[in-house]
């Protein structure tokens, strides 16, 4: 295995380890709701909830996407004549996993703030005896390392791999105008370093407060950005607006950027598994339009998470957020039509890779209806604080994860010299999809009944929702265990397929049809 492929493989394997840790914690949550509904384990529940979110999202899903997208980007790099970067992926791996280990250590010592409102809870925790000052400092250092990896090291590594430098040449820019797969990867490179800067700066301010270098009432005026000119009455030391705006600008757009990367993978991979003599998309221009529209509309859409702050939300900003949220639905609809027309025209060759990608994309579309509902102000005010939003968040993450698992099935022969067995892949895809749908509709029903998210125990309900979530969660975990056993147990030498490219050369390009 060539060195760049080895780095990608380490990212993939480590992602599976974090997935396992996050999955165990995720099963623990409904188990407590089902079998300890009278309470008594609130702190334990909060610790497991925080650890599950961090491990699953950043350690698992993001790291899996990073490893596979760097492989995918190498097909674009071949025309530059440059070698893939080595230091940037290493720094990405080290910073990301180092930060996650620090967060895990802090979490084990009791650090468990709210998943969506980090400030001022981390600094209030030690004063209330919820966690010590030491775990708080360890956690803040871990957050800084993870943010550096997600916002800067990964985009830099992706750009260097795809273009041979940090920005595209004129020829590469012209290609992006015709290639939705390449444009989707470029969207992350362009979006996240800028959109994540406010939350990174606010994290630095919180760290300065914790170290005693700055008092909250001395926070500088830039903490009011980006809504200071519109909300001059906001006092950043006491009002939640500054952090909420910065956090959702980062968190929501991170999800959207990962979704755009997943859509790019759909556009790139599906034509390779049609029955046409040469891979071709029904309409590359429509694909570029969909990716571009999705990117531009997703940026201001984060404002729908601020609807509940009705006393300070500017009406124009709220209207823009709702319109932008619905425009992302139009972009997804264009993609669905484009992919559907491609398959209608050329047919589909059965293989676990396209089955996973199409299953993840279908789950993405099903969840999209809930996303549009939550982006509508009247419904948002009713449902934003309930498990309805948890269903949306969890399902979009699983959908993106399924798409990248499909990419793993595609790349595996070039990485490990043998293909994954098709029948086991079909079983893996089917169980994962059914379990995800089961968890999705269970949480939707619970949210419709008004059960608040991040609450333990769930008030006013029996343990039926906890039992259902646990059963579907076990089914989901079983599918992944079967996959890992298959992944780590190579077939007999007589059944191993030949390596598609000589040792030392990049894995087979995504522009080539797999055997």
Coordinates of C-alpha atoms in Angstrom, one line a residue:
X1 CA 0.0 0.0 0.0
X2 CA 1.4 3.4 -1.0
X3 CA 2.0 5.9 1.7
X4 CA -0.9 8.3 0.9
X5 CA -3.2 5.3 0.8
X6 CA -1.8 4.1 4.1
X7 CA -2.7 7.5 5.7
X8 CA -6.2 7.3 4.3
X9 CA -6.5 3.8 5.6
X10 CA -5.4 4.9 9.1
X11 CA -8.1 7.7 9.0
X12 CA -10.7 5.1 8.0
X13 CA -9.8 2.5 10.6
X14 CA -9.5 5.1 13.4
X15 CA -12.9 6.4 12.4
X16 CA -14.4 2.9 12.8
X17 CA -12.9 2.8 16.4
X18 CA -14.5 6.1 17.3
X19 CA -17.8 4.9 15.7
X20 CA -17.7 1.9 18.0
X21 CA -17.1 4.1 21.1
X22 CA -19.9 6.5 20.0
X23 CA -22.2 3.6 19.2
X24 CA -21.8 2.0 22.6
X25 CA -22.6 5.3 24.3
X26 CA -25.5 5.8 22.0
X27 CA -27.0 2.4 23.0
X28 CA -26.5 3.3 26.7
X29 CA -28.8 6.4 26.3
X30 CA -32.1 4.5 25.3
X31 CA -31.2 1.7 27.8
X32 CA -31.3 4.3 30.6
X33 CA -34.6 5.7 29.3
X34 CA -36.1 2.2 29.0
X35 CA -34.9 0.5 32.2
X36 CA -34.2 3.5 34.6
X37 CA -37.1 5.8 33.7
X38 CA -37.3 7.1 37.3
X39 CA -34.1 9.0 37.1
X40 CA -31.1 8.7 39.4
X41 CA -28.5 8.7 36.6
X42 CA -28.8 12.2 35.2
X43 CA -25.0 13.0 35.3
X44 CA -24.2 9.7 33.8
X45 CA -26.7 10.3 31.1
X46 CA -25.3 13.8 30.3
X47 CA -21.7 12.4 30.2
X48 CA -22.8 9.6 27.8
X49 CA -24.8 12.1 25.6
X50 CA -21.8 14.4 25.2
X51 CA -19.4 11.6 24.5
X52 CA -21.7 10.0 22.0
X53 CA -22.1 13.2 20.0
X54 CA -18.4 14.0 19.9
X55 CA -17.2 10.5 19.1
X56 CA -19.9 9.8 16.5
X57 CA -19.7 13.1 14.6
X58 CA -16.1 14.1 14.7
X59 CA -14.2 10.9 15.5
X60 CA -16.4 8.7 13.3
X61 CA -18.2 10.4 10.5
X62 CA -15.9 13.4 9.8
X63 CA -12.8 11.2 10.0
X64 CA -14.3 8.6 7.6
X65 CA -15.2 11.4 5.2
X66 CA -11.7 12.8 5.4
X67 CA -10.0 9.5 4.7
X68 CA -12.2 8.7 1.7
X69 CA -12.4 12.2 0.3
X70 CA -8.6 12.4 0.2
X71 CA -8.6 9.3 -1.9
X72 CA -11.4 10.6 -4.1
X73 CA -9.5 13.9 -4.6
X74 CA -6.5 12.1 -6.0
X75 CA -8.3 11.4 -9.2
X76 CA -8.4 15.2 -9.7
X77 CA -4.8 15.5 -8.7
X78 CA -3.5 13.2 -11.5
X79 CA -3.6 15.9 -14.1
X80 CA -1.5 18.3 -12.0
X81 CA 1.6 16.0 -12.1
X82 CA 2.3 16.7 -8.4
X83 CA 2.6 14.2 -5.6
X84 CA -0.1 14.0 -2.9
X85 CA 0.7 15.8 0.4
X86 CA 2.1 13.8 3.3
X87 CA 2.5 16.3 6.2
X88 CA -1.0 17.8 6.1
X89 CA -2.9 14.5 6.4
X90 CA -0.5 13.5 9.2
X91 CA -1.2 16.8 11.0
X92 CA -4.9 16.3 10.4
X93 CA -4.8 12.9 11.9
X94 CA -2.7 14.0 14.9
X95 CA -4.6 17.1 15.7
X96 CA -8.1 15.6 15.3
X97 CA -7.4 12.4 17.3
X98 CA -5.3 14.2 19.9
X99 CA -8.2 16.7 20.5
X100 CA -10.7 13.9 20.6
X101 CA -8.6 12.0 23.2
X102 CA -8.4 15.1 25.4
X103 CA -12.2 15.6 25.1
X104 CA -12.7 11.9 26.0
X105 CA -10.5 12.3 29.1
X106 CA -12.4 15.5 30.1
X107 CA -15.7 13.7 29.5
X108 CA -14.7 10.8 31.7
X109 CA -14.0 13.3 34.5
X110 CA -17.5 14.7 34.2
X111 CA -17.3 17.4 31.5
X112 CA -20.7 17.3 29.9
X113 CA -22.1 20.6 28.8
X114 CA -25.2 21.0 26.6
X115 CA -24.5 19.8 23.1
X116 CA -25.8 23.0 21.4
X117 CA -25.0 25.8 23.9
X118 CA -21.4 25.6 25.1
X119 CA -21.1 29.0 26.6
X120 CA -21.3 29.9 29.5
X121 CA -22.0 26.3 30.7
X122 CA -18.3 25.2 30.5
X123 CA -17.2 28.0 32.8
X124 CA -20.3 27.7 35.1
X125 CA -19.7 23.9 35.6
X126 CA -16.8 24.2 38.0
X127 CA -18.6 26.8 40.1
X128 CA -21.5 24.5 40.5
X129 CA -19.4 21.4 41.2
X130 CA -20.5 19.7 38.0
X131 CA -16.9 19.2 36.8
X132 CA -13.5 20.6 37.9
X133 CA -11.4 23.3 36.4
X134 CA -8.8 20.8 35.2
X135 CA -11.2 18.9 33.0
X136 CA -12.5 22.2 31.7
X137 CA -9.1 23.3 30.5
X138 CA -8.4 19.8 29.0
X139 CA -11.7 20.0 27.2
X140 CA -11.0 23.5 25.8
X141 CA -7.6 22.4 24.5
X142 CA -9.3 19.4 22.9
X143 CA -11.9 21.6 21.3
X144 CA -9.2 23.9 19.9
X145 CA -7.4 21.0 18.3
X146 CA -10.5 19.5 16.8
X147 CA -11.5 22.9 15.4
X148 CA -8.1 23.4 13.9
X149 CA -8.3 20.0 12.2
X150 CA -11.9 20.5 10.9
X151 CA -11.7 24.1 9.8
X152 CA -8.2 24.5 8.5
X153 CA -6.0 21.3 8.2
X154 CA -8.6 19.2 6.4
X155 CA -9.5 21.9 3.8
X156 CA -5.8 22.5 3.2
X157 CA -5.1 18.8 2.8
X158 CA -8.1 18.4 0.5
X159 CA -7.0 21.4 -1.6
X160 CA -3.4 20.2 -1.9
X161 CA -4.5 16.7 -2.8
X162 CA -7.1 17.9 -5.4
X163 CA -5.3 20.8 -7.0
X164 CA -1.6 20.3 -6.1
X165 CA -1.8 23.6 -4.2
X166 CA -4.2 25.5 -2.0
X167 CA -6.3 27.1 -4.8
X168 CA -7.3 25.9 -8.3
X169 CA -5.7 26.9 -11.5
X170 CA -7.7 28.3 -14.4
X171 CA -7.9 24.8 -16.0
X172 CA -9.1 23.2 -12.8
X173 CA -11.6 26.0 -12.3
X174 CA -13.0 25.3 -15.7
X175 CA -13.3 21.7 -14.9
X176 CA -15.2 22.5 -11.7
X177 CA -17.7 24.4 -13.8
X178 CA -18.5 21.0 -15.5
X179 CA -17.9 18.5 -12.7
X180 CA -20.4 18.5 -9.8
X181 CA -18.2 16.0 -7.9
X182 CA -15.2 18.2 -7.9
X183 CA -17.2 21.4 -7.2
X184 CA -18.8 19.7 -4.1
X185 CA -15.4 19.1 -2.6
X186 CA -14.3 22.6 -3.4
X187 CA -17.4 23.9 -1.5
X188 CA -16.1 22.6 1.8
X189 CA -12.7 24.2 1.1
X190 CA -14.3 27.5 0.5
X191 CA -17.0 27.5 3.2
X192 CA -15.6 26.2 6.5
X193 CA -12.4 28.1 7.1
X194 CA -14.3 31.4 6.9
X195 CA -17.6 30.4 8.4
X196 CA -15.9 28.6 11.3
X197 CA -13.7 31.6 12.3
X198 CA -16.2 33.3 14.6
X199 CA -16.7 30.2 16.8
X200 CA -13.0 29.6 16.8
X201 CA -12.4 33.2 18.1
X202 CA -15.1 32.9 20.7
X203 CA -13.6 29.6 21.9
X204 CA -10.3 31.5 22.3
X205 CA -12.1 34.2 24.4
X206 CA -13.7 31.5 26.6
X207 CA -10.3 30.0 27.1
X208 CA -8.9 33.4 28.1
X209 CA -11.8 33.8 30.6
X210 CA -11.1 30.3 32.1
X211 CA -7.4 31.2 32.6
X212 CA -8.3 34.5 34.2
X213 CA -6.7 36.6 31.5
X214 CA -10.1 38.2 30.7
X215 CA -13.3 38.8 32.6
X216 CA -16.7 38.3 30.9
X217 CA -17.6 41.9 31.2
X218 CA -14.4 42.8 29.4
X219 CA -15.3 40.8 26.2
X220 CA -14.4 42.9 23.1
X221 CA -17.0 44.3 20.8
X222 CA -16.2 41.9 18.0
X223 CA -18.0 39.2 20.0
X224 CA -21.2 40.9 18.7
X225 CA -20.2 40.0 15.1
X226 CA -22.0 39.3 12.8
X227 CA -25.2 40.9 14.1
X228 CA -23.8 43.8 16.1
X229 CA -24.8 46.5 13.6
X230 CA -28.4 45.2 13.6
X231 CA -28.6 44.5 17.3
X232 CA -26.7 47.3 19.1
X233 CA -28.5 46.5 22.4
X234 CA -26.8 43.1 22.7
X235 CA -24.3 42.8 25.5
X236 CA -22.0 39.9 24.7
X237 CA -21.1 39.3 28.3
X238 CA -24.7 38.5 29.3
X239 CA -26.7 37.7 26.2
X240 CA -26.7 34.4 24.3
X241 CA -26.9 36.0 20.9
X242 CA -23.2 36.3 20.1
X243 CA -22.3 32.7 20.9
X244 CA -25.5 31.2 19.3
X245 CA -24.9 33.1 16.1
X246 CA -21.2 32.0 15.9
X247 CA -22.0 28.4 17.0
X248 CA -24.8 27.8 14.5
X249 CA -22.9 29.5 11.7
X250 CA -20.2 26.9 12.3
X251 CA -22.3 23.8 13.4
X252 CA -25.1 24.1 10.9
X253 CA -22.8 24.9 8.0
X254 CA -20.5 22.1 8.9
X255 CA -23.4 19.7 8.5
X256 CA -24.4 21.4 5.3
X257 CA -20.8 21.2 4.0
X258 CA -20.6 17.5 4.8
X259 CA -23.9 17.1 3.1
X260 CA -22.6 18.8 0.0
X261 CA -19.5 16.6 0.0
X262 CA -21.9 13.6 0.2
X263 CA -23.9 14.9 -2.8
X264 CA -20.6 15.3 -4.7
X265 CA -19.8 11.6 -3.9
X266 CA -23.3 10.6 -5.2
X267 CA -22.7 12.5 -8.5
X268 CA -19.2 10.9 -8.9
X269 CA -19.9 7.3 -8.0
X270 CA -23.4 6.5 -9.4
X271 CA -22.4 6.9 -13.1
X272 CA -19.6 4.4 -12.6
X273 CA -22.1 1.6 -11.7
X274 CA -24.6 2.1 -14.5
X275 CA -24.8 -0.2 -17.5
X276 CA -23.7 2.4 -20.0
X277 CA -20.5 1.7 -21.9
X278 CA -18.9 4.9 -20.5
X279 CA -19.8 6.6 -17.2
X280 CA -22.0 9.6 -17.8
X281 CA -24.3 11.8 -15.8
X282 CA -27.7 12.7 -17.2
X283 CA -27.0 16.4 -16.9
X284 CA -23.6 17.6 -15.5
X285 CA -24.8 21.2 -15.8
X286 CA -27.8 20.5 -13.6
X287 CA -25.5 18.8 -11.1
X288 CA -23.2 21.9 -11.0
X289 CA -26.3 24.1 -10.6
X290 CA -27.6 21.9 -7.7
X291 CA -24.3 21.9 -5.9
X292 CA -23.8 25.7 -6.4
X293 CA -27.4 26.5 -5.3
X294 CA -27.1 24.2 -2.3
X295 CA -23.8 25.9 -1.2
X296 CA -25.0 29.4 -1.5
X297 CA -28.4 28.8 0.1
X298 CA -27.0 26.7 2.9
X299 CA -24.8 29.5 4.3
X300 CA -27.6 31.8 5.6
X301 CA -30.0 28.9 6.4
X302 CA -28.3 28.5 9.8
X303 CA -30.6 31.3 11.1
X304 CA -33.6 28.9 11.4
X305 CA -31.9 27.7 14.6
X306 CA -32.4 31.2 16.1
X307 CA -36.2 31.4 15.5
X308 CA -36.9 30.6 19.1
X309 CA -35.0 33.8 20.2
X310 CA -38.0 35.8 19.0
X311 CA -37.3 38.8 21.2
X312 CA -34.1 39.7 19.4
X313 CA -34.3 38.0 16.0
X314 CA -34.5 40.6 13.2
X315 CA -37.5 39.9 11.0
X316 CA -35.5 40.3 7.8
X317 CA -32.9 37.8 9.0
X318 CA -35.5 35.3 10.0
X319 CA -37.2 35.5 6.6
X320 CA -33.9 35.1 4.8
X321 CA -33.1 32.0 6.9
X322 CA -36.5 30.4 6.0
X323 CA -36.2 31.2 2.3
X324 CA -32.6 29.8 2.2
X325 CA -33.6 26.7 4.0
X326 CA -36.3 25.9 1.4
X327 CA -33.9 26.6 -1.4
X328 CA -31.7 23.8 -0.2
X329 CA -34.7 21.6 -0.7
X330 CA -34.9 22.7 -4.4
X331 CA -31.2 21.8 -4.8
X332 CA -31.7 18.4 -3.4
X333 CA -34.7 17.9 -5.7
X334 CA -32.6 18.8 -8.7
X335 CA -30.1 16.2 -7.6
X336 CA -32.8 13.5 -7.1
X337 CA -34.1 14.2 -10.6
X338 CA -30.6 14.1 -12.1
X339 CA -29.6 10.8 -10.4
X340 CA -33.0 9.3 -11.2
X341 CA -32.8 10.2 -14.8
X342 CA -29.3 8.8 -15.1
X343 CA -30.5 5.4 -13.7
X344 CA -33.6 5.4 -15.8
X345 CA -31.6 6.0 -18.9
X346 CA -28.6 3.7 -18.2
X347 CA -29.8 1.2 -15.6
X348 CA -27.8 0.1 -12.5
X349 CA -25.3 -2.7 -11.9
X350 CA -26.0 -4.3 -8.5
X351 CA -23.1 -3.7 -6.1
X352 CA -22.9 -2.7 -2.4
X353 CA -21.3 0.6 -3.3
X354 CA -24.2 2.2 -5.2
X355 CA -26.7 0.5 -3.0
X356 CA -25.2 2.2 0.1
X357 CA -24.9 5.5 -1.8
X358 CA -28.5 5.4 -3.0
X359 CA -29.8 4.2 0.4
X360 CA -28.0 7.1 2.1
X361 CA -29.3 9.6 -0.5
X362 CA -32.9 8.3 -0.1
X363 CA -32.6 8.6 3.7
X364 CA -31.3 12.1 3.1
X365 CA -34.3 13.0 1.0
X366 CA -36.8 11.5 3.5
X367 CA -35.2 13.5 6.3
X368 CA -35.2 16.6 4.1
X369 CA -39.0 16.9 4.5
X370 CA -38.5 17.1 8.2
X371 CA -35.7 19.6 7.7
X372 CA -38.0 21.9 5.7
X373 CA -40.7 21.6 8.3
X374 CA -38.3 22.6 11.0
X375 CA -37.2 25.5 8.9
X376 CA -40.7 26.9 8.9
X377 CA -41.1 29.4 11.7
X378 CA -44.5 28.2 13.1
X379 CA -43.4 24.5 13.3
X380 CA -39.9 25.5 14.5
X381 CA -41.3 27.3 17.6
X382 CA -43.2 24.2 18.5
X383 CA -40.6 21.5 17.7
X384 CA -37.1 22.9 18.0
X385 CA -36.6 21.9 21.6
X386 CA -38.0 18.4 21.2
X387 CA -36.7 15.0 20.0
X388 CA -38.0 16.0 16.5
X389 CA -34.8 17.9 16.0
X390 CA -32.8 15.0 17.4
X391 CA -34.4 12.7 14.7
X392 CA -33.4 15.2 12.0
X393 CA -29.8 15.5 13.2
X394 CA -29.2 11.8 13.8
X395 CA -30.7 10.8 10.4
X396 CA -28.8 13.4 8.4
X397 CA -25.6 12.1 10.0
X398 CA -26.5 8.5 9.3
X399 CA -27.4 9.3 5.7
X400 CA -24.1 11.0 5.0
X401 CA -22.3 8.1 6.8
X402 CA -24.1 5.6 4.5
X403 CA -22.9 7.5 1.4
X404 CA -19.3 7.4 2.6
X405 CA -19.6 3.7 3.5
X406 CA -20.6 3.2 -0.1
X407 CA -17.4 5.0 -1.1
X408 CA -15.5 2.6 1.2
X409 CA -16.9 -0.4 -0.6
X410 CA -15.8 1.2 -3.9
X411 CA -12.3 2.0 -2.8
X412 CA -11.6 -1.1 -0.8
X413 CA -10.1 -3.2 -3.6
X414 CA -7.5 -0.5 -4.2
X415 CA -6.8 -0.1 -0.5
X416 CA -6.6 -3.7 0.6
X417 CA -6.1 -5.7 -2.6
X418 CA -9.3 -7.6 -2.2
X419 CA -13.0 -6.7 -2.7
X420 CA -15.6 -6.9 -0.1
X421 CA -18.2 -9.6 -0.6
X422 CA -21.3 -8.4 -2.4
X423 CA -23.9 -10.5 -0.4
X424 CA -22.6 -9.3 2.9
X425 CA -22.6 -5.8 1.6
X426 CA -26.2 -6.0 0.6
X427 CA -27.1 -7.3 4.1
X428 CA -25.1 -4.5 5.7
X429 CA -26.8 -1.9 3.6
X430 CA -30.3 -3.3 4.2
X431 CA -30.0 -3.6 7.9
X432 CA -28.4 -0.2 8.3
X433 CA -31.2 1.5 6.3
X434 CA -34.0 -0.3 8.1
X435 CA -32.5 0.5 11.5
X436 CA -32.0 4.1 10.7
X437 CA -35.6 4.5 9.5
X438 CA -36.8 2.8 12.7
X439 CA -34.8 5.2 15.0
X440 CA -35.9 8.1 12.8
X441 CA -39.6 7.6 13.1
X442 CA -39.4 6.6 16.8
X443 CA -37.8 9.9 17.6
X444 CA -40.2 11.8 15.4
X445 CA -43.2 10.3 17.2
X446 CA -41.6 11.2 20.6
X447 CA -40.8 14.7 19.4
X448 CA -44.4 15.2 18.2
X449 CA -45.6 14.4 21.7
X450 CA -43.4 17.2 23.0
X451 CA -40.6 15.1 24.7
X452 CA -37.7 17.5 25.1
X453 CA -34.3 16.7 23.7
X454 CA -31.3 16.1 26.0
X455 CA -33.8 15.4 28.9
X456 CA -33.4 12.5 31.3
X457 CA -35.8 10.9 32.1
X458 CA -38.2 11.6 29.4
X459 CA -41.1 13.3 31.2
X460 CA -44.7 12.0 31.1
X461 CA -44.2 8.9 28.9
X462 CA -43.7 5.2 29.4
X463 CA -40.6 3.4 28.5
X464 CA -41.9 2.3 25.1
X465 CA -39.9 4.9 23.1
X466 CA -36.7 3.9 25.0
X467 CA -37.3 0.2 24.3
X468 CA -38.0 0.9 20.6
X469 CA -34.9 3.1 20.2
X470 CA -32.8 0.4 21.9
X471 CA -34.1 -2.3 19.6
X472 CA -33.4 -0.4 16.5
X473 CA -30.1 0.8 17.9
X474 CA -29.1 -2.9 18.5
X475 CA -30.1 -3.7 14.9
X476 CA -28.0 -0.8 13.6
X477 CA -25.0 -1.9 15.8
X478 CA -25.3 -5.5 14.6
X479 CA -25.1 -4.4 11.0
X480 CA -21.9 -2.5 11.7
X481 CA -20.4 -5.4 13.7
X482 CA -21.0 -7.8 10.7
X483 CA -19.3 -5.2 8.5
X484 CA -16.2 -4.8 10.7
X485 CA -15.8 -8.6 10.9
X486 CA -16.0 -8.8 7.1
X487 CA -13.6 -5.8 6.8
X488 CA -10.9 -7.2 9.0
X489 CA -11.1 -10.8 7.9
X490 CA -9.7 -11.1 4.3
X491 CA -10.9 -14.0 2.1
X492 CA -8.8 -17.0 1.2
X493 CA -5.8 -16.2 -1.1
X494 CA -7.5 -18.1 -4.0
X495 CA -10.4 -15.7 -4.0
X496 CA -8.5 -12.4 -3.7
X497 CA -8.9 -10.2 -6.7
X498 CA -5.8 -8.7 -8.4
X499 CA -4.7 -5.3 -7.4
X500 CA -6.1 -2.8 -9.9
X501 CA -3.0 -0.7 -10.0
X502 CA 0.7 -1.4 -9.4
X503 CA 2.2 -0.9 -6.0
X504 CA 3.2 2.7 -5.3
X505 CA 0.6 4.2 -7.7
X506 CA -2.6 5.7 -6.6
X507 CA -5.7 3.6 -6.3
X508 CA -8.0 3.3 -9.3
X509 CA -9.4 6.7 -10.2
X510 CA -13.1 7.4 -9.7
X511 CA -13.2 8.3 -13.4
X512 CA -12.6 4.6 -14.2
X513 CA -15.3 2.0 -14.1
X514 CA -14.6 -0.6 -11.5
X515 CA -14.2 -4.2 -12.6

